[in-house]
Coordinates of C-alpha atoms in Angstrom, one line a residue:
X19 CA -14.9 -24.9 -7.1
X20 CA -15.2 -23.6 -3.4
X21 CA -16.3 -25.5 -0.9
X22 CA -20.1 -24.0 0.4
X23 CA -19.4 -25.9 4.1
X24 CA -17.8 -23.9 6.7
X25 CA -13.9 -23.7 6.5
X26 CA -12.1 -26.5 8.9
X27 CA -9.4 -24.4 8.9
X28 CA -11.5 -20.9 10.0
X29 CA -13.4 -23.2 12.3
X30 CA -10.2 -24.1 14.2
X31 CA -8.6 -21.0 14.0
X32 CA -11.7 -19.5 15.9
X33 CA -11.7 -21.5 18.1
X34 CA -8.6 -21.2 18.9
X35 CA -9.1 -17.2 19.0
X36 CA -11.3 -18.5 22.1
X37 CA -9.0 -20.5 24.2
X38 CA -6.5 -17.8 23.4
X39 CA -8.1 -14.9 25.0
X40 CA -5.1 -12.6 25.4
X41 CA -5.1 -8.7 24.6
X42 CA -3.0 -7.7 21.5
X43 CA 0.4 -6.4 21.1
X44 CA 0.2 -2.5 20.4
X45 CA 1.1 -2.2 16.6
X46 CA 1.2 0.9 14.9
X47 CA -1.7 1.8 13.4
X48 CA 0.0 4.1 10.7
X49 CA 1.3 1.0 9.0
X50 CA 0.1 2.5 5.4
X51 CA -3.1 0.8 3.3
X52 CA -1.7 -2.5 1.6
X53 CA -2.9 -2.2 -2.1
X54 CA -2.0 -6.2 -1.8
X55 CA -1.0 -8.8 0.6
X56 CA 2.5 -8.5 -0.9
X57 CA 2.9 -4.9 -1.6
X58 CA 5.2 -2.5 0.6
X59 CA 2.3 0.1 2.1
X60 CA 3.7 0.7 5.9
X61 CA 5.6 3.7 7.0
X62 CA 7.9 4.7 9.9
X63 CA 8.6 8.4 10.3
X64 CA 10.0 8.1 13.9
X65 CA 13.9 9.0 13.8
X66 CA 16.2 6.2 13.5
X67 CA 19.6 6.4 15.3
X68 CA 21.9 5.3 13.1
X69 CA 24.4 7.6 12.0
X70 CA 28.0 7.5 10.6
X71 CA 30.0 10.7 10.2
X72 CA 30.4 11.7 6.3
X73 CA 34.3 11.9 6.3
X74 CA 36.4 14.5 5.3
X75 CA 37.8 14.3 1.2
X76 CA 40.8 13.3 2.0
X77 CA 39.8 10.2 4.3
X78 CA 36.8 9.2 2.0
X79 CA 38.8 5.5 1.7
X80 CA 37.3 4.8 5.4
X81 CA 33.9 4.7 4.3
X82 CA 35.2 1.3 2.6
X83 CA 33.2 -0.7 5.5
X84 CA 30.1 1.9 6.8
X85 CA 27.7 1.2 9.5
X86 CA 25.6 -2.1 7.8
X87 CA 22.3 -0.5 9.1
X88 CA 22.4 2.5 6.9
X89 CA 21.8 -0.7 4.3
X90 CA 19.4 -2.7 6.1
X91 CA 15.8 -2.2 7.1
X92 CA 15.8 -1.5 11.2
X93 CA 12.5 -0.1 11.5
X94 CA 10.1 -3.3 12.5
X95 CA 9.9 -7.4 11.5
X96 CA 7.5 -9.6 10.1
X97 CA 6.3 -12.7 11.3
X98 CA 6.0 -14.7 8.3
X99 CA 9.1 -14.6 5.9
X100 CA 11.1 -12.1 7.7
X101 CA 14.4 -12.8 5.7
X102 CA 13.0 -12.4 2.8
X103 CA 11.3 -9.0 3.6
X104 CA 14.6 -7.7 4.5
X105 CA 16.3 -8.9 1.9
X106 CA 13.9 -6.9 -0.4
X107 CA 14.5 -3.8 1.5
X108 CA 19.0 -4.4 1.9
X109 CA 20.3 -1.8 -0.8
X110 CA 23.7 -0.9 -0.2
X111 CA 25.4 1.7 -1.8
X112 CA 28.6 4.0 -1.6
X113 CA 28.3 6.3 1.4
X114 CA 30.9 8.3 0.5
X115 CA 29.4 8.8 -3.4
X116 CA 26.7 10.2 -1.9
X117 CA 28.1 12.3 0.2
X118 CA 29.4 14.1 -3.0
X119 CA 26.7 13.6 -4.8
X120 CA 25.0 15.9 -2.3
X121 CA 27.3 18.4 -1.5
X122 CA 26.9 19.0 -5.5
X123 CA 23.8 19.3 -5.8
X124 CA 23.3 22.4 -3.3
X125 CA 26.6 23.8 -4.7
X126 CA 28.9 22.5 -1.5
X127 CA 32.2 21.5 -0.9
X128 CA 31.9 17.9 0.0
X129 CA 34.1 18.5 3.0
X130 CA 31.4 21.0 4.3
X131 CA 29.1 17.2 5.6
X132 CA 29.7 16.5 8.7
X133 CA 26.9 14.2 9.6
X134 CA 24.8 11.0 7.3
X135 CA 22.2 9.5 9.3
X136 CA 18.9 7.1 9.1
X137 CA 16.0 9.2 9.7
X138 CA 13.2 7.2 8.5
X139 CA 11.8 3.8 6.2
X140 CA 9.2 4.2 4.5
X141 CA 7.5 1.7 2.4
X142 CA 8.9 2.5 -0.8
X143 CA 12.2 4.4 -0.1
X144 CA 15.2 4.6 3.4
X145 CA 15.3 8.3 4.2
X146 CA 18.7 9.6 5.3
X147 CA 19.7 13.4 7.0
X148 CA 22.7 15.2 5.7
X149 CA 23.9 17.8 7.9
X150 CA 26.5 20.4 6.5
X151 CA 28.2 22.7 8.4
X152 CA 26.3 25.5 9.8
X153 CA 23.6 23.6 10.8
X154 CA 22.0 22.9 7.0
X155 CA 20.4 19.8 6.0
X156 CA 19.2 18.1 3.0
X157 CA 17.2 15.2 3.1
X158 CA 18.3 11.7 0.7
X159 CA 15.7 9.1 -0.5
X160 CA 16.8 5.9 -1.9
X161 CA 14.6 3.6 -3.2
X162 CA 14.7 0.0 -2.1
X163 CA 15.5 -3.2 -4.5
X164 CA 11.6 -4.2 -4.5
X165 CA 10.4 -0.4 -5.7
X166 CA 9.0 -0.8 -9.4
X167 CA 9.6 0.9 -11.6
X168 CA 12.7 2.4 -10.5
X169 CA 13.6 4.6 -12.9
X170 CA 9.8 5.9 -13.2
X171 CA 9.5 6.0 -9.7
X172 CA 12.2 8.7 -9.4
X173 CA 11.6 10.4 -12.4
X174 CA 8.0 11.0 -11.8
X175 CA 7.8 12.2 -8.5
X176 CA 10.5 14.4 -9.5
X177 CA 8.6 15.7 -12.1
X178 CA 5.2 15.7 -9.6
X179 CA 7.1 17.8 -7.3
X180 CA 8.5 20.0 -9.4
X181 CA 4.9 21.0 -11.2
X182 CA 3.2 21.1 -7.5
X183 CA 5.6 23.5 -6.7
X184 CA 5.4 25.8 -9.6
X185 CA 1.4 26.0 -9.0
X186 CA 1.9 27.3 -5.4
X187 CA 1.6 23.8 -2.9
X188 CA 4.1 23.1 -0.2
X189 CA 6.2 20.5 -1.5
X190 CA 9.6 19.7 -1.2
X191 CA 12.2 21.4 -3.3
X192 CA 14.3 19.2 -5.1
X193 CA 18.2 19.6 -4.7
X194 CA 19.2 16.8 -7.4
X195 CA 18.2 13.3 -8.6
X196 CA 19.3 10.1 -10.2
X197 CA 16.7 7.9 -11.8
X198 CA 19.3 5.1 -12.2
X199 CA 21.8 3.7 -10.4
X200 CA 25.0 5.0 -12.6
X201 CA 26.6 7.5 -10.4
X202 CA 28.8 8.0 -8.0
X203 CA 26.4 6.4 -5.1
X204 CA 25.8 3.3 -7.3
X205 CA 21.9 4.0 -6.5
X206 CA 19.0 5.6 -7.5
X207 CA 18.1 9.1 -5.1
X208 CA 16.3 12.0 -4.7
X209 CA 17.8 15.0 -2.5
X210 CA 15.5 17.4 -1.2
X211 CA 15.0 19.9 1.0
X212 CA 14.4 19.4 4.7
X213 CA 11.9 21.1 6.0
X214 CA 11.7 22.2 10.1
X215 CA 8.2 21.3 11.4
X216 CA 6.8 18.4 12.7
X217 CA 4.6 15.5 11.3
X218 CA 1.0 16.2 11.7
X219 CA 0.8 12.6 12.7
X220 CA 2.0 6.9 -2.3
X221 CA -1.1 5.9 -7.2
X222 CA 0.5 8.8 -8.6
X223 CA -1.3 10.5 -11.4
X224 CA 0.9 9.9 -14.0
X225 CA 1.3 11.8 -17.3
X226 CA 2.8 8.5 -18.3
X227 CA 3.8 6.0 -17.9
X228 CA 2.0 4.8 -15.3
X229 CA 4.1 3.9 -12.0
X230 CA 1.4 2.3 -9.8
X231 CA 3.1 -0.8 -8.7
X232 CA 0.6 -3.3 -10.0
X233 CA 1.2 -2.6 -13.3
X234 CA 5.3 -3.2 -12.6
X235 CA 5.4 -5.8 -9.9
X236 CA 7.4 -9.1 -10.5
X237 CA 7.0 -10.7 -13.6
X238 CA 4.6 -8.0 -14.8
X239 CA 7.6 -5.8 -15.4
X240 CA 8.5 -8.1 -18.4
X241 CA 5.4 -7.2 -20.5
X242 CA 5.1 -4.8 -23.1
X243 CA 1.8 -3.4 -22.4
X244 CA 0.5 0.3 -22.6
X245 CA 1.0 2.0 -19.4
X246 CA 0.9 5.4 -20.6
X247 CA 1.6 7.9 -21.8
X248 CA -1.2 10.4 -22.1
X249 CA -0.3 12.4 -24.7
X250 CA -2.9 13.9 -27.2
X251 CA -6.2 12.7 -26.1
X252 CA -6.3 13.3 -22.4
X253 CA -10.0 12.5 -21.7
X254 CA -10.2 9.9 -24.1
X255 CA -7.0 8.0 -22.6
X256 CA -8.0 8.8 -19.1
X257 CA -11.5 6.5 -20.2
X258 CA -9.0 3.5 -21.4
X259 CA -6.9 3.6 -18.3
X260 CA -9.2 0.8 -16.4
X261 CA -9.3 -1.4 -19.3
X262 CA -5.4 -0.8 -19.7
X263 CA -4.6 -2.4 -15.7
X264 CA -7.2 -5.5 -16.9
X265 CA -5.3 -6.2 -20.4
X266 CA -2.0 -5.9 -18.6
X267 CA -3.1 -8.8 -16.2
X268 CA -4.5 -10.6 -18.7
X269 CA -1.3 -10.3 -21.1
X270 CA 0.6 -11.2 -17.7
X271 CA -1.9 -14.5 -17.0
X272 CA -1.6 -15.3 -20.6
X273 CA 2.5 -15.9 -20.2
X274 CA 3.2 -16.5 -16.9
X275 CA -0.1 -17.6 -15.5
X276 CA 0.0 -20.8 -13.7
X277 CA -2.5 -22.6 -11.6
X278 CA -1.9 -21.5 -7.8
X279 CA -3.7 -22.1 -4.3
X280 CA -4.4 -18.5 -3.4
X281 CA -2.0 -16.3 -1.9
X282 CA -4.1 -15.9 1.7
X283 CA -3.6 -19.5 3.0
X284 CA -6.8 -18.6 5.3
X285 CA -9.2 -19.3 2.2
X286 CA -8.0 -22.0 1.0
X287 CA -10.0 -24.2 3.0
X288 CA -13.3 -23.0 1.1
X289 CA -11.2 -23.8 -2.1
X290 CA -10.9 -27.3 -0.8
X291 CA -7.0 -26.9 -1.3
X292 CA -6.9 -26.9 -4.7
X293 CA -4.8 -24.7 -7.2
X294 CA -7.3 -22.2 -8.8
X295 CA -7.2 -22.0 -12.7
X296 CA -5.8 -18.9 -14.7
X297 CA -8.2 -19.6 -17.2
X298 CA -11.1 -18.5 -14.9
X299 CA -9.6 -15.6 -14.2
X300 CA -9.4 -14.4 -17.6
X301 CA -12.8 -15.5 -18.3
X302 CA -13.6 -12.3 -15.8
X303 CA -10.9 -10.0 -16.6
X304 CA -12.8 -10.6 -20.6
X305 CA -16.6 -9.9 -18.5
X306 CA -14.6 -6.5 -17.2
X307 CA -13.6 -5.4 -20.9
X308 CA -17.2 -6.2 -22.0
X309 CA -18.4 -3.8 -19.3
X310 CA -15.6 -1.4 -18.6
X311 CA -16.2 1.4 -21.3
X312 CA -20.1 1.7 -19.9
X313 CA -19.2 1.7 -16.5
X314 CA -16.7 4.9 -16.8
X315 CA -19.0 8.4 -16.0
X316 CA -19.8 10.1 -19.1
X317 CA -19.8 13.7 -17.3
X318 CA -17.1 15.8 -19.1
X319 CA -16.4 17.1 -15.2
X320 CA -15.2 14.3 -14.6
X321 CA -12.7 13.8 -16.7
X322 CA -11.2 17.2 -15.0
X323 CA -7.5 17.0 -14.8
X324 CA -6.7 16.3 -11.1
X325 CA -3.3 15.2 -9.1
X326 CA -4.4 13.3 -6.2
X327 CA -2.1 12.7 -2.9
X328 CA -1.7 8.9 -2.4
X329 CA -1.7 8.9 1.0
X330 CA -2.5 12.1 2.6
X331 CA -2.8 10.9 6.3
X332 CA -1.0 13.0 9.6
X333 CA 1.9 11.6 9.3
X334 CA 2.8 12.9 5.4
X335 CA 1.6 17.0 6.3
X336 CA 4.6 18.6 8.3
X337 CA 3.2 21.8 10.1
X338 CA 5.2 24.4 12.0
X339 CA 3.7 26.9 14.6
X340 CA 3.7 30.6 13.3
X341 CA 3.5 33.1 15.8
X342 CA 1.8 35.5 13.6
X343 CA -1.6 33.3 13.2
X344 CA -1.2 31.7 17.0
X345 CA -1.5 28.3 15.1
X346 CA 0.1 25.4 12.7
X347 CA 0.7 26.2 9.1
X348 CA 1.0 23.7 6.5
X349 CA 5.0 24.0 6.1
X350 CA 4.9 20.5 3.3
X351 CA 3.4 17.6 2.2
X352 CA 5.5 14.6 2.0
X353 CA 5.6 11.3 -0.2
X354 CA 4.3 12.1 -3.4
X355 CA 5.7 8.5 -4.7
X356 CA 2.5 6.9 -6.5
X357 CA 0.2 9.7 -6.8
X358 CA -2.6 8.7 -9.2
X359 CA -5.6 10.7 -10.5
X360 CA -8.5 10.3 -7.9
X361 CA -10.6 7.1 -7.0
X362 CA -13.0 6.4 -4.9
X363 CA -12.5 4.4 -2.1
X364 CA -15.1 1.2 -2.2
X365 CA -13.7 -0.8 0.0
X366 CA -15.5 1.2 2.9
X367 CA -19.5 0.9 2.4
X368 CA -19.9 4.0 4.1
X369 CA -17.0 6.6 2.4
X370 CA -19.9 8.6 0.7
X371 CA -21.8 8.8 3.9
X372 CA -21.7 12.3 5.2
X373 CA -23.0 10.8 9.0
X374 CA -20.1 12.4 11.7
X375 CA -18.7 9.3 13.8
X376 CA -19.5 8.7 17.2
X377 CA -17.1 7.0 19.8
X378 CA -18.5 3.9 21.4
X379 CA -21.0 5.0 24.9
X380 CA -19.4 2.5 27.0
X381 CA -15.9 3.7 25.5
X382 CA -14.7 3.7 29.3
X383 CA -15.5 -0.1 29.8
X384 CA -13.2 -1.1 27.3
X385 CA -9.3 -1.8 28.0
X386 CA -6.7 0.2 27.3
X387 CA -6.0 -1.3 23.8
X388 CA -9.0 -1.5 22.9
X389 CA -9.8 2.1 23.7
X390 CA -7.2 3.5 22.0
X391 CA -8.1 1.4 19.0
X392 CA -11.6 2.7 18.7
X393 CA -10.6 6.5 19.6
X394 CA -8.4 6.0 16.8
X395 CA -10.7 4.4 14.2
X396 CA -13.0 7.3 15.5
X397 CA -10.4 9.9 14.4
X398 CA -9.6 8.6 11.3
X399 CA -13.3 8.4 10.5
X400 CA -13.8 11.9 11.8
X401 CA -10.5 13.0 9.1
X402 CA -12.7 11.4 6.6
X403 CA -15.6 12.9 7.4
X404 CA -14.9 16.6 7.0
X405 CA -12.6 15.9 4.3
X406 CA -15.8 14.8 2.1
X407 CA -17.8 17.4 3.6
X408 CA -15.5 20.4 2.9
X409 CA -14.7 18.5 -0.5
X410 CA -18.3 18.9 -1.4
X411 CA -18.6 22.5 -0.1
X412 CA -15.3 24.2 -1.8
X413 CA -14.2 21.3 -4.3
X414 CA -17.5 20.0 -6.5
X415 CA -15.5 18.7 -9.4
X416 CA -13.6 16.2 -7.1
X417 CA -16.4 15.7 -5.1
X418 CA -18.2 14.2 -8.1
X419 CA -15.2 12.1 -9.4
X420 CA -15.6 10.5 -5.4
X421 CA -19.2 10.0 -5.8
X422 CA -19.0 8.3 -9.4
X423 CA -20.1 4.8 -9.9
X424 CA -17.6 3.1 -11.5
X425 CA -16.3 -0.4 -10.7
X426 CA -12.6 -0.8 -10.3
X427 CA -10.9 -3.7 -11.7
X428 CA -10.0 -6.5 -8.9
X429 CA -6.9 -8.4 -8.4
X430 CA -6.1 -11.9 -6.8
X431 CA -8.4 -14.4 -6.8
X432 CA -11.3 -14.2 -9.7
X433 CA -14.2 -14.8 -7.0
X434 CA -14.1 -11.1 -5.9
X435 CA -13.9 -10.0 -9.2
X436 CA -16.8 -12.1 -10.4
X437 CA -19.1 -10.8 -7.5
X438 CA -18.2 -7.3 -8.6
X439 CA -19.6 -8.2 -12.2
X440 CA -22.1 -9.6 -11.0
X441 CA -23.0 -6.7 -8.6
X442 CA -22.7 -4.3 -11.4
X443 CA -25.1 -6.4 -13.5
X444 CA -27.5 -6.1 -10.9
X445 CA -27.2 -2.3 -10.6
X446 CA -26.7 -1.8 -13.9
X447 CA -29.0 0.8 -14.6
X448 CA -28.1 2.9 -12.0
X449 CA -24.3 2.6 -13.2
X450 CA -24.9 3.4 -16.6
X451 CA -28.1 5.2 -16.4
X452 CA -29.8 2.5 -18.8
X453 CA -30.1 2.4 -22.6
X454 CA -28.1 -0.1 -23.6
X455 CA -28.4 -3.4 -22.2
X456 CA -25.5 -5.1 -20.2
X457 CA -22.9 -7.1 -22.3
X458 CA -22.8 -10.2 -19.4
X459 CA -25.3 -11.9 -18.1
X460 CA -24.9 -14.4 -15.2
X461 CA -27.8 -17.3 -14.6
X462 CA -29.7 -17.6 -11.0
X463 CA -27.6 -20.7 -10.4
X464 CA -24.4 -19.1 -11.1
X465 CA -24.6 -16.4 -8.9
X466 CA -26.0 -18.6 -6.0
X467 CA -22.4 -20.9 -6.8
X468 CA -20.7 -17.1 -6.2
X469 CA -22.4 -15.4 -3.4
X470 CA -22.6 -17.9 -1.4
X471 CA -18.9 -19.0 -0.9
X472 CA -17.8 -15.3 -0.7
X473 CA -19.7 -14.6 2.3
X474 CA -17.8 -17.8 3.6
X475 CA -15.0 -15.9 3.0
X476 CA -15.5 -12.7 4.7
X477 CA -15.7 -15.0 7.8
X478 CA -12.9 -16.5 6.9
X479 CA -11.1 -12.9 6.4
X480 CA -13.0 -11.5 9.7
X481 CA -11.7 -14.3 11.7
X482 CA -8.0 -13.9 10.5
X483 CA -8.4 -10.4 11.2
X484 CA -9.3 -11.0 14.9
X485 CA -6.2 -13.3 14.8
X486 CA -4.1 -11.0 13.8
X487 CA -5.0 -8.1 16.4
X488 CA -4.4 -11.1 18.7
X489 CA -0.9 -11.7 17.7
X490 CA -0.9 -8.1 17.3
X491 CA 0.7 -7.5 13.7
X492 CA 0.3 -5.4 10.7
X493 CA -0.2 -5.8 7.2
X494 CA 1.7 -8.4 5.5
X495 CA 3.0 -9.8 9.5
X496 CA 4.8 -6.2 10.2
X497 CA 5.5 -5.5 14.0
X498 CA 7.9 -3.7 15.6
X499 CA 11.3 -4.6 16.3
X500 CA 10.8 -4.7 20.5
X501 CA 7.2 -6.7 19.8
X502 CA 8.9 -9.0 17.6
X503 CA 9.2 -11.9 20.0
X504 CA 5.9 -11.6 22.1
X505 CA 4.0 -11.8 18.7
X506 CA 6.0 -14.8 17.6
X507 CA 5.3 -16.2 20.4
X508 CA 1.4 -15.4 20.7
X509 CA 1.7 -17.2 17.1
X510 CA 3.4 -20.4 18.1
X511 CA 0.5 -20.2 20.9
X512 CA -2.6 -19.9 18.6
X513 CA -0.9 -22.6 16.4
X514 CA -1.0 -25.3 19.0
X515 CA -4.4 -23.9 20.3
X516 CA -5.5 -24.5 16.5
X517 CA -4.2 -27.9 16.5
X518 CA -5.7 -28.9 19.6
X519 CA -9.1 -27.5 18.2
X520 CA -9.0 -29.9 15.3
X521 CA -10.8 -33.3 15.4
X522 CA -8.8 -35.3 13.2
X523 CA -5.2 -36.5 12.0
X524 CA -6.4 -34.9 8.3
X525 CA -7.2 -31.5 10.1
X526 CA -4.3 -31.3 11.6
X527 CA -2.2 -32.0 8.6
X528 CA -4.1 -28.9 6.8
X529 CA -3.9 -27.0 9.4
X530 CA 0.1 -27.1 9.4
X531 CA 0.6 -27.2 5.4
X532 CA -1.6 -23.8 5.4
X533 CA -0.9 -22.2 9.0
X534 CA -1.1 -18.2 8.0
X535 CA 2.2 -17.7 10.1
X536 CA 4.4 -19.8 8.4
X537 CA 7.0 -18.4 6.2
X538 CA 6.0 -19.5 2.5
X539 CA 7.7 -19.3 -0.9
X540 CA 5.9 -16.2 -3.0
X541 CA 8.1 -17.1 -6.0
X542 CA 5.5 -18.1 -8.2
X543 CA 3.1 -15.3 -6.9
X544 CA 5.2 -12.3 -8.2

């Protein structure tokens, strides 16, 4: 049951957002979209300066102890549970293998490499450049430890790339691959080609199965569930696949489900501390099923087949200037890891709205952080913009799957999930465009017990996002390596500002068994 008072916890926290009026630590704002507080959605494309040189055939056996940051993650820190980030991201693997490995798969004598470096970390994969003699290079992916499901992973964007490419986009060609770690490397990879151009700066539609990593991540990799794939029946499959991500969370509450104090330690307050019951959960993920089939859009167009980038921002288009137009071309389009078929994004109110943004009028008032913050937001929201608007204009059949009214299937705690039933019970009609009546039904006094604690939760979220600009982190604690110890420290800060907000001994006590910047164990969260 959630507490309807105002959070202690929130309460001290803003507070001590007050006292601590400090401007934030510049994070980078191409950090990736986090499908979940523990899932691996920031990316790094500046060049990395490690490097070892590939050795010659004959002095391979000095590749016996290489560089350790070719194996470690270099790119940026977290603040809460650092180690453990890392040590999902360490994969080592035989440099020298892969030096082979790629010299074959171009058709090159390995003693042509003369160069192995880090170029980049991505959320899902450690880039590395291979340079060959005369001056060619191939680019190596290797996936880390915590990418599910590996062997999917590889072998569908492979596949994705490969069928992109034979329908005229700009993708990268692939050299060779290795879904599995039994070769030569002792790692999964993808060699590719690299392309010269410069950044303009993954749900992967999936024949089957399915890659998206809810459906794989920790313990849900265990269950034999239906995650593709579409074989016969496209449209008709394509209308199960929302009901298949709710049984697979069901099948995975049903055996590993345990009762658990939710994930973000900010909200627990409202839940008075207590572990929250699987049972409820399922009780909504069964409402969903009930509901699902109606909600999906009966319009054969949109059931048109579609691949859909999963994160088309600047930094995954790589342009080059041609002299003949006197402008960029389009040279590639990078990380195709996770594409899905498409789905409109509700987490913004306004992604239908076809309103161009305006930058703030007293834009010049504002600091420097907070002025390149909002010209920012305003160019992302501009990138959206047009992208709707030329979608509409040359594109109607994606336009309409963006515009369709479905409700997508929440994860984490049950509350959002049960205001999202009950939000499409209220709109029913519209969604389904009547006939039959809905399936649930929710009582006045229910819903009062629902809406009125989740809007004490999106203060509690608000407030912990103004937090975390002030410490001046990313999603899931990421900042970069030379922040690192100013944001620490701007935690430890807030923490005793918090502390010395709190009225009593039992606050305080709280406030330290659930601070959001403490390192936690996520072992029974995966």
């Amino acid at each position: 049951m959630l507490d309807a008072k105002s959070s202690l916890a929130t309460s001290c926290l803003r507070n001590a957002r007050l006292i601590f009026d400090l401007p934030a630590v510049p994070v980078s704002l191409y950090l990736g979209r986090p499908h979940s507080s523990r899932s691996f959605h920031f990316y790094s494309l500046s060049p990395i300066a490690t490097a070892t040189r590939c050795p010659q055939r004959h002095a391979f056996s000095i590749v016996a102890h290489p560089p350790s940051d070719l194996f470690q993650y270099t790119s940026g820190r977290w603040i809460v549970n650092d180690k453990l980030r890392h040590a999902e991201r360490r994969r080592e693997f035989n440099v020298d293998g892969l030096c082979r490995l790629a010299a074959e798969s171009v058709k090159r004598n390995p003693d042509d490499i003369e160069r192995l470096g880090k170029l980049a970390e991505g959320g899902f994969n450690r880039v590395f450049l291979i340079t060959m003699r005369g001056g060619f290079r191939i680019v190596a992916r290797i996936p880390y430890p915590a990418t599910t499901p590996k062997y999917f992973a590889v072998a569908s964007e492979v596949a994705t790339l490969t069928f992109l490419r034979s329908v005229g986009l700009p993708t990268l060609e692939v050299c060779g691959y290795s879904p599995t770690p039994d070769n030569a490397a002792g790692t999964e990879y993808i060699f590719m080609q690299c392309v010269q151009g410069i950044a303009l700066k993954d749900k992967r539609f999936c024949v089957g199965p399915e890659t998206s990593l809810p459906l794989w991540f920790g313990r849900r990799s265990q269950l034999d569930v239906d995650r593709g794939p579409l074989t016969d029946k496209y449209r008709r499959q394509c209308r199960s696949s929302p009901c298949k991500r709710s049984q697979k969370e069901r099948a995975y509450l049903q055996r590993f489900g345990r009762p658990l104090l939710p994930f973000q330690r900010v909200r627990r307050e409202a839940y008075k501390h207590l572990e929250q019951q699987p049972s409820d959960h399922i009780e909504n993920l069964d409402r969903y099923l009930r509901v699902a089939s109606s909600l999906i859009a009966k319009d054969p167009a949109l059931d048109h087949f579609c691949i859909r980038h999963p994160d088309l921002q600047p930094s995954n288009i790589i342009v080059s200037w041609s002299p003949d137009s006197n402008s960029y071309v389009v040279v590639s389009l990078i990380d195709w890891h996770h594409n899905c078929d498409p789905t409109p994004n509700y987490d913004d109110p306004g992604w239908q709205s076809m309103t161009p943004p305006l930058l703030p009028e007293k834009l010049d008032d504002l600091n420097e952080t907070q002025r390149r913050k909002e010209i920012e937001l305003y160019r992302s929201r501009l990138v959206h913009y047009h992208y709707v608007k030329y979608t509409y204009k040359y594109n109607i059949i994606h336009y309409a799957i963006m515009t369709a009214p479905w409700v997508n299937p929440w994860e984490g705690e049950t509350l959002a999930l049960k205001v999202a039933l009950i939000q499409a019970t209220e709109n029913w009609e519209t969604l389904t465009g009547g006939g039959a009546p809905c399936p649930v039904v929710f009582d006045a006094e229910d819903v009062r017990k629902t809406m009125r604690p989740d809007e004490i939760l999106r203060e509690a979220d608000a407030t912990l996002g103004a937090c975390q600009n002030i410490i001046g982190h990313g999603p899931e604690g990421w900042v970069s390596t030379q922040h690192y110890e100013e944001a620490m420290a701007r935690g430890k800060q807030m923490g005793a500002a918090a502390l010395a907000a709190a009225t009593s001994a039992e606050e305080q006590a709280e406030i330290v068994g659930h601070w959001p910047w403490d390192d936690m164990n996520e072992d029974d969260y995966i």
